[in-house]
CSV table of C-alpha atoms in Angstrom, one decimal:
chain,number,residue,atom,x,y,z
A,7,MET,CA,-30.2,-6.9,-2.9
A,8,ALA,CA,-30.3,-9.1,0.1
A,9,SER,CA,-27.2,-11.0,-1.1
A,10,ASP,CA,-25.3,-7.7,-1.5
A,11,PHE,CA,-26.2,-6.7,2.0
A,12,HIS,CA,-25.1,-10.1,3.3
A,13,THR,CA,-21.7,-9.9,1.6
A,14,SER,CA,-21.1,-6.3,2.7
A,15,LYS,CA,-22.0,-7.2,6.3
A,16,LEU,CA,-19.4,-10.0,6.3
A,17,ALA,CA,-16.9,-7.6,4.8
A,18,ARG,CA,-17.5,-5.1,7.6
A,19,LEU,CA,-17.1,-7.8,10.2
A,20,GLY,CA,-13.8,-8.8,8.7
A,21,LEU,CA,-12.6,-5.3,8.7
A,22,TRP,CA,-13.5,-4.7,12.3
A,23,ALA,CA,-11.9,-8.0,13.3
A,24,GLY,CA,-8.7,-7.0,11.5
A,25,LEU,CA,-8.7,-3.6,13.2
A,26,ALA,CA,-9.2,-5.3,16.6
A,27,LEU,CA,-6.3,-7.6,15.9
A,28,LEU,CA,-4.0,-4.7,14.9
A,29,ILE,CA,-4.9,-2.8,18.1
A,30,ALA,CA,-4.1,-5.8,20.2
A,31,ALA,CA,-1.0,-6.9,18.3
A,32,PRO,CA,1.7,-5.3,20.5
A,33,PHE,CA,0.1,-6.8,23.6
A,34,ILE,CA,-0.2,-10.4,22.4
A,35,GLY,CA,3.4,-11.0,21.5
A,36,LEU,CA,3.6,-9.7,17.9
A,37,TYR,CA,6.8,-7.8,17.3
A,38,PRO,CA,5.7,-4.1,16.9
A,39,VAL,CA,8.5,-3.2,14.5
A,40,PHE,CA,7.5,-6.0,12.1
A,41,VAL,CA,3.8,-5.0,12.2
A,42,MET,CA,4.7,-1.4,11.7
A,43,THR,CA,6.9,-2.3,8.7
A,44,ALA,CA,4.0,-4.4,7.3
A,45,LEU,CA,1.6,-1.4,7.8
A,46,CYS,CA,3.9,0.9,5.9
A,47,TYR,CA,4.0,-1.5,3.0
A,48,ALA,CA,0.2,-1.9,3.3
A,49,ILE,CA,-0.1,1.8,2.8
A,50,PHE,CA,2.1,1.5,-0.2
A,51,ALA,CA,0.0,-1.3,-1.6
A,52,CYS,CA,-3.3,0.6,-1.0
A,53,ALA,CA,-1.8,3.5,-2.9
A,54,PHE,CA,-0.8,1.3,-5.8
A,55,ASN,CA,-4.2,-0.4,-5.8
A,56,LEU,CA,-5.9,3.0,-6.2
A,57,LEU,CA,-3.9,3.3,-9.5
A,58,LEU,CA,-4.1,-0.3,-10.8
A,59,GLY,CA,-7.2,-1.7,-9.2
A,60,TYR,CA,-9.5,1.3,-9.7
A,61,THR,CA,-8.0,3.2,-12.5
A,62,GLY,CA,-6.5,0.4,-14.6
A,63,LEU,CA,-3.0,1.9,-14.8
A,64,LEU,CA,-0.1,-0.5,-14.3
A,65,SER,CA,3.0,1.3,-13.0
A,66,PHE,CA,6.3,-0.5,-12.8
A,67,GLY,CA,8.1,2.3,-11.1
A,68,HIS,CA,6.1,3.0,-7.9
A,69,ALA,CA,9.2,2.3,-5.7
A,70,ALA,CA,10.6,5.6,-6.9
A,71,TYR,CA,8.0,7.6,-5.0
A,72,PHE,CA,8.2,5.4,-1.9
A,73,ALA,CA,12.0,6.0,-1.9
A,74,ALA,CA,11.8,9.7,-2.7
A,75,ALA,CA,9.7,10.3,0.4
A,76,ALA,CA,11.9,7.9,2.4
A,77,TYR,CA,15.1,9.7,1.6
A,78,ALA,CA,13.5,13.2,1.9
A,79,THR,CA,12.1,12.4,5.3
A,80,GLY,CA,15.3,10.8,6.5
A,81,TRP,CA,17.5,13.6,5.4
A,82,LEU,CA,15.2,16.4,6.7
A,83,VAL,CA,14.8,14.7,10.1
A,84,ARG,CA,18.4,13.7,10.6
A,85,SER,CA,20.4,16.5,9.0
A,86,ALA,CA,18.0,19.4,8.9
A,87,GLY,CA,16.5,18.8,12.3
A,88,LEU,CA,12.8,18.9,11.3
A,89,PRO,CA,10.3,17.3,13.6
A,90,PRO,CA,8.9,14.0,12.4
A,91,GLU,CA,5.5,15.3,11.3
A,92,LEU,CA,7.0,18.0,9.1
A,93,GLY,CA,9.5,15.5,7.7
A,94,VAL,CA,6.7,13.2,6.7
A,95,LEU,CA,4.7,16.0,5.2
A,96,ALA,CA,7.7,17.1,3.2
A,97,GLY,CA,8.4,13.6,2.1
A,98,VAL,CA,4.8,13.2,0.9
A,99,GLY,CA,5.0,16.5,-1.0
A,100,ILE,CA,8.2,15.5,-2.7
A,101,ALA,CA,6.8,12.2,-3.7
A,102,ALA,CA,3.7,13.9,-5.1
A,103,LEU,CA,5.9,16.4,-7.0
A,104,VAL,CA,8.0,13.5,-8.6
A,105,GLY,CA,4.8,11.8,-9.4
A,106,LEU,CA,3.4,14.9,-11.1
A,107,VAL,CA,6.5,15.2,-13.3
A,108,VAL,CA,6.4,11.5,-14.2
A,109,GLY,CA,2.7,11.6,-14.7
A,110,LEU,CA,2.8,14.5,-17.1
A,111,ILE,CA,5.3,12.5,-19.2
A,112,ALA,CA,3.7,9.1,-19.0
A,113,ILE,CA,0.0,9.6,-18.6
A,114,ARG,CA,-0.8,9.9,-22.3
A,115,ARG,CA,0.7,6.5,-22.9
A,116,GLN,CA,-1.4,3.4,-22.5
A,117,GLY,CA,-0.9,-0.3,-21.6
A,118,ILE,CA,2.7,-1.6,-21.8
A,119,TYR,CA,4.0,1.8,-23.0
A,120,PHE,CA,2.7,3.5,-19.9
A,121,ALA,CA,4.2,0.7,-17.7
A,122,MET,CA,7.6,0.8,-19.4
A,123,THR,CA,7.7,4.6,-19.3
A,124,THR,CA,7.2,4.6,-15.5
A,125,LEU,CA,9.8,1.9,-15.2
A,126,ALA,CA,12.4,3.9,-17.2
A,127,LEU,CA,11.8,7.1,-15.3
A,128,ALA,CA,11.9,5.2,-12.0
A,129,GLN,CA,15.3,3.8,-12.9
A,130,MET,CA,16.5,7.4,-13.4
A,131,VAL,CA,15.4,8.3,-9.9
A,132,TYR,CA,17.2,5.2,-8.6
A,133,PHE,CA,20.5,6.3,-10.1
A,134,VAL,CA,20.0,9.8,-8.7
A,135,PHE,CA,19.8,8.2,-5.2
A,136,LEU,CA,22.8,6.1,-6.0
A,137,GLN,CA,25.0,9.1,-7.0
A,138,ALA,CA,23.6,12.1,-5.0
A,139,PRO,CA,25.9,13.1,-2.1
A,140,PHE,CA,23.1,13.5,0.5
A,141,THR,CA,21.7,10.0,0.0
A,142,GLY,CA,24.7,8.0,1.3
A,143,GLY,CA,25.1,6.1,-1.9
A,144,GLU,CA,25.1,2.3,-1.5
A,145,ASP,CA,25.1,2.7,2.3
A,146,GLY,CA,21.9,4.7,2.3
A,147,LEU,CA,20.8,7.1,5.1
A,148,GLN,CA,21.5,5.6,8.5
A,149,GLY,CA,20.7,6.7,12.0
A,150,VAL,CA,17.4,8.6,11.3
A,151,PRO,CA,15.9,9.5,14.7
A,152,ARG,CA,12.2,9.2,15.3
A,153,GLY,CA,12.1,12.5,17.3
A,154,LYS,CA,9.1,13.9,19.1
A,155,LEU,CA,5.6,14.2,17.7
A,156,LEU,CA,4.4,17.8,17.9
A,157,GLY,CA,7.5,18.5,20.0
A,158,THR,CA,6.2,16.7,23.0
A,159,ILE,CA,5.4,13.0,22.4
A,160,SER,CA,8.6,10.9,22.1
A,161,LEU,CA,8.4,8.3,19.3
A,162,ALA,CA,11.7,6.7,20.4
A,163,SER,CA,11.8,3.1,21.6
A,164,GLU,CA,11.7,3.5,25.4
A,165,PRO,CA,10.6,1.2,28.3
A,166,ARG,CA,6.9,1.7,29.0
A,167,GLY,CA,6.3,-0.6,31.9
A,168,LYS,CA,3.1,-2.6,32.3
A,169,LEU,CA,-0.5,-1.8,31.5
A,170,PHE,CA,-2.7,-2.3,34.6
A,171,GLY,CA,0.4,-3.7,36.3
A,172,ALA,CA,0.0,-7.0,34.4
A,173,ILE,CA,0.3,-6.6,30.6
A,174,ALA,CA,3.7,-5.8,29.3
A,175,VAL,CA,3.7,-2.6,27.1
A,176,PRO,CA,6.3,-2.8,24.2
A,177,ASP,CA,9.0,-0.1,23.9
A,178,ASP,CA,7.7,0.9,20.5
A,179,VAL,CA,4.0,1.3,21.4
A,180,VAL,CA,3.7,5.0,20.8
A,181,MET,CA,5.3,4.8,17.4
A,182,TYR,CA,3.1,1.8,16.7
A,183,PHE,CA,-0.2,3.5,17.3
A,184,VAL,CA,0.9,6.6,15.3
A,185,VAL,CA,1.6,4.3,12.3
A,186,LEU,CA,-1.6,2.4,12.9
A,187,ALA,CA,-3.6,5.6,13.0
A,188,VAL,CA,-2.1,6.8,9.8
A,189,PHE,CA,-2.8,3.5,8.1
A,190,VAL,CA,-6.5,3.6,9.2
A,191,ALA,CA,-6.7,7.2,7.9
A,192,VAL,CA,-5.2,6.2,4.5
A,193,PHE,CA,-7.5,3.1,4.3
A,194,LEU,CA,-10.6,5.2,4.9
A,195,PHE,CA,-9.3,8.0,2.5
A,196,VAL,CA,-8.9,5.5,-0.3
A,197,ARG,CA,-12.4,4.1,0.4
A,198,ARG,CA,-13.8,7.6,0.3
A,199,ILE,CA,-12.1,8.3,-3.0
A,200,VAL,CA,-13.3,5.1,-4.7
A,201,ARG,CA,-16.9,5.6,-3.5
A,202,SER,CA,-17.0,9.3,-4.5
A,203,PRO,CA,-18.2,10.5,-7.9
A,204,TYR,CA,-14.6,10.9,-8.9
A,205,GLY,CA,-13.9,7.3,-8.0
A,206,GLN,CA,-16.9,6.2,-10.2
A,207,VAL,CA,-15.3,8.1,-13.1
A,208,LEU,CA,-12.0,6.3,-12.5
A,209,LYS,CA,-13.8,2.9,-12.6
A,210,ALA,CA,-15.5,4.0,-15.9
A,211,ILE,CA,-12.1,4.8,-17.3
A,212,ARG,CA,-10.8,1.4,-16.2
A,213,GLU,CA,-13.7,-0.5,-17.8
A,214,ASN,CA,-14.0,1.5,-21.0
A,215,GLU,CA,-11.8,4.5,-21.6
A,216,PRO,CA,-13.2,5.4,-25.1
A,217,ARG,CA,-16.7,5.4,-23.7
A,218,ALA,CA,-15.6,7.7,-20.8
A,219,ILE,CA,-14.1,10.1,-23.4
A,220,SER,CA,-17.3,10.0,-25.4
A,221,LEU,CA,-19.2,11.0,-22.3
A,222,GLY,CA,-17.2,14.2,-22.2
A,223,TYR,CA,-14.7,13.4,-19.4
A,224,ASP,CA,-11.2,14.8,-19.6
A,225,VAL,CA,-9.7,11.3,-19.1
A,226,ASP,CA,-6.0,12.4,-18.9
A,227,ARG,CA,-6.8,14.9,-16.2
A,228,TYR,CA,-8.6,12.2,-14.1
A,229,LYS,CA,-5.8,9.7,-14.6
A,230,LEU,CA,-3.1,12.3,-13.7
A,231,LEU,CA,-4.9,13.2,-10.5
A,232,ALA,CA,-5.2,9.5,-9.6
A,233,PHE,CA,-1.5,9.0,-10.4
A,234,VAL,CA,-0.4,11.9,-8.2
A,235,LEU,CA,-2.7,10.8,-5.3
A,236,SER,CA,-1.2,7.3,-5.6
A,237,THR,CA,2.4,8.6,-5.6
A,238,ALA,CA,1.7,10.8,-2.6
A,239,LEU,CA,0.2,7.9,-0.5
A,240,ALA,CA,3.1,5.7,-1.6
A,241,GLY,CA,5.4,8.4,-0.3
A,242,LEU,CA,3.6,8.4,3.0
A,243,GLY,CA,4.4,4.7,3.4
A,244,GLY,CA,8.0,5.4,2.6
A,245,SER,CA,8.3,8.3,5.0
A,246,LEU,CA,6.8,6.2,7.9
A,247,LYS,CA,9.1,3.3,7.1
A,248,THR,CA,12.2,5.5,7.4
A,249,LEU,CA,11.1,6.7,10.8
A,250,VAL,CA,10.1,3.1,12.0
A,251,LEU,CA,13.4,1.5,10.9
A,252,GLY,CA,15.7,4.5,11.2
A,253,PHE,CA,17.2,4.3,7.7
A,254,ALA,CA,16.5,4.6,4.0
A,255,THR,CA,18.4,2.5,1.5
A,256,LEU,CA,18.7,1.9,-2.3
A,257,SER,CA,16.4,-1.2,-1.9
A,258,ASP,CA,13.6,1.3,-1.4
A,259,ALA,CA,14.1,2.6,-4.9
A,260,HIS,CA,15.0,-0.7,-6.7
A,261,TRP,CA,12.7,-2.0,-9.4
A,262,SER,CA,12.2,-5.2,-7.5
A,263,LEU,CA,10.2,-3.3,-4.9
A,264,SER,CA,7.9,-2.1,-7.7
A,265,GLY,CA,7.4,-5.7,-8.6
A,266,GLU,CA,6.7,-6.6,-5.0
A,267,VAL,CA,4.0,-4.1,-4.6
A,268,VAL,CA,2.3,-5.4,-7.8
A,269,LEU,CA,2.5,-8.9,-6.2
A,270,MET,CA,1.0,-7.6,-2.9
A,271,THR,CA,-1.9,-6.1,-4.8
A,272,LEU,CA,-2.6,-9.1,-7.0
A,273,LEU,CA,-2.1,-11.7,-4.2
A,274,GLY,CA,-4.5,-10.0,-1.9
A,275,GLY,CA,-7.0,-9.0,-4.5
A,276,MET,CA,-6.8,-6.1,-7.0
A,277,GLY,CA,-9.7,-3.7,-6.8
A,278,THR,CA,-10.6,-4.7,-3.2
A,279,PHE,CA,-10.1,-2.6,-0.1
A,280,ALA,CA,-8.6,-5.2,2.2
A,281,GLY,CA,-6.8,-7.2,-0.5
A,282,PRO,CA,-3.6,-5.1,-0.7
A,283,VAL,CA,-3.3,-5.0,3.1
A,284,LEU,CA,-3.5,-8.8,3.3
A,285,GLY,CA,-1.1,-9.1,0.4
A,286,ALA,CA,1.4,-6.8,2.1
A,287,PHE,CA,1.3,-8.7,5.4
A,288,THR,CA,1.7,-12.0,3.5
A,289,ILE,CA,4.8,-10.9,1.5
A,290,ILE,CA,6.5,-9.1,4.4
A,291,GLY,CA,5.7,-12.0,6.7
A,292,LEU,CA,7.2,-14.5,4.3
A,293,GLN,CA,10.3,-12.4,3.8
A,294,ASN,CA,10.9,-12.1,7.5
A,295,LEU,CA,10.1,-15.7,8.2
A,296,LEU,CA,12.1,-17.2,5.3
A,297,ALA,CA,15.1,-14.8,4.9
A,298,ASP,CA,17.2,-16.4,7.6
A,299,ARG,CA,16.2,-20.0,6.6
A,300,VAL,CA,16.5,-20.1,2.9
A,301,GLY,CA,18.5,-16.9,2.1
A,302,GLU,CA,18.2,-15.7,-1.5
A,303,TRP,CA,15.7,-18.5,-2.3
A,304,VAL,CA,13.0,-16.5,-0.7
A,305,THR,CA,12.7,-14.6,-4.0
A,306,VAL,CA,12.1,-17.9,-5.8
A,307,ILE,CA,9.5,-19.0,-3.3
A,308,ILE,CA,7.6,-15.7,-3.6
A,309,GLY,CA,7.8,-16.1,-7.4
A,310,VAL,CA,6.2,-19.5,-7.1
A,311,ILE,CA,3.5,-18.1,-4.9
A,312,PHE,CA,2.8,-15.4,-7.5
A,313,VAL,CA,2.5,-18.0,-10.3
A,314,VAL,CA,0.1,-20.1,-8.1
A,315,CYS,CA,-1.9,-17.0,-7.4
A,316,VAL,CA,-2.2,-16.1,-11.1
A,317,VAL,CA,-3.2,-19.7,-12.0
A,318,ALA,CA,-5.5,-20.6,-9.1
A,319,PHE,CA,-6.6,-17.3,-7.4
A,320,ARG,CA,-6.9,-14.9,-10.3
A,321,LYS,CA,-8.9,-12.5,-8.2
A,322,GLY,CA,-6.6,-12.8,-5.2
A,323,PHE,CA,-7.4,-14.1,-1.7
A,324,VAL,CA,-10.0,-11.4,-0.8
A,325,GLY,CA,-11.4,-11.2,-4.3
A,326,GLU,CA,-12.0,-15.0,-4.5
A,327,LEU,CA,-13.5,-15.0,-1.0
A,328,LEU,CA,-15.9,-12.2,-1.9
A,329,ALA,CA,-16.8,-13.9,-5.1
A,330,TRP,CA,-17.5,-17.2,-3.3
A,331,GLN,CA,-19.7,-15.4,-0.7
A,332,GLN,CA,-21.6,-13.7,-3.5
A,333,ARG,CA,-22.2,-17.0,-5.3
A,334,ARG,CA,-23.3,-18.6,-2.1
A,335,ALA,CA,-25.7,-15.7,-1.3
A,336,ASN,CA,-27.1,-15.8,-4.8
A,337,TYR,CA,-27.7,-19.5,-4.6
A,338,THR,CA,-29.5,-19.1,-1.3
A,339,SER,CA,-31.6,-16.4,-2.7
A,340,ALA,CA,-32.5,-18.4,-5.7
A,341,GLN,CA,-33.5,-21.4,-3.6
A,342,GLN,CA,-35.8,-19.1,-1.5
A,343,VAL,CA,-37.4,-17.7,-4.6
A,344,SER,CA,-38.0,-21.2,-6.1
A,345,LYS,CA,-39.7,-22.3,-2.8
A,346,GLU,CA,-42.0,-19.4,-2.9
């Protein structure tokens, strides 16, 4: 009991330290657009972790929902003139709707059959974006404005002057804190889902689905709801990414992005809260750092990192750290008991 308290206390301190770093990031020299992009992919990874880490469903097509929301938000804000908040909500709704359709088809399959079904349907979505007239084809949607939040707060990149006359305020600071606030809300929402009675049922399904069925749970209904929630949150990340960068492209829907979000989740720690966030920042950071230096070899490097992670850090960075802390706390408790 004491060891669990010790581990949870360290976890809370880590989360608070991470939040403090994110709040200070624009003012300590970190490029706001990079951090915002990483936060969008962190939302994507948290959404995927809800499905894989806590429900045990491996989807190879999650990029489709990320892209569906990205394209929907981009088109609605740029061409239809919707304010950004309505564009994001519409994008999330469309991602959830696509997820519902795919889920109704795929959710009764298990294991590799479920994974390959989601991949096949996601590839269909990819070709829709490639051929549809409103998506811009291979060029994608360009020039998406950020607009004004609630019609009053400009999200555009504008000079902001200095804080207290000394600390330079980045041009993107308003958009940055909007994205950060949404990320924190998603993080807390996922934690609430996992710790709720519904989340406990999802864990039971992950651990032993036949036993959950024998207890009387409608397993397919629980899994379908988890799938739709995951796709909606993935769409939220895609919508925000479109507003941050001002475009949506086919790379948002490509199967490789579905592979990257799997890597983010496994690298950080599947089934942990902070793991996907750390994994997303690691992968996006490596891509930005190495892209100009090694070109296409960045994919090879990330692949090697994935292999090393699977071999040496099977629980991911956060998972291995939590396991080490737990072992250390148990060892300390055992020593205290032996002395008594």
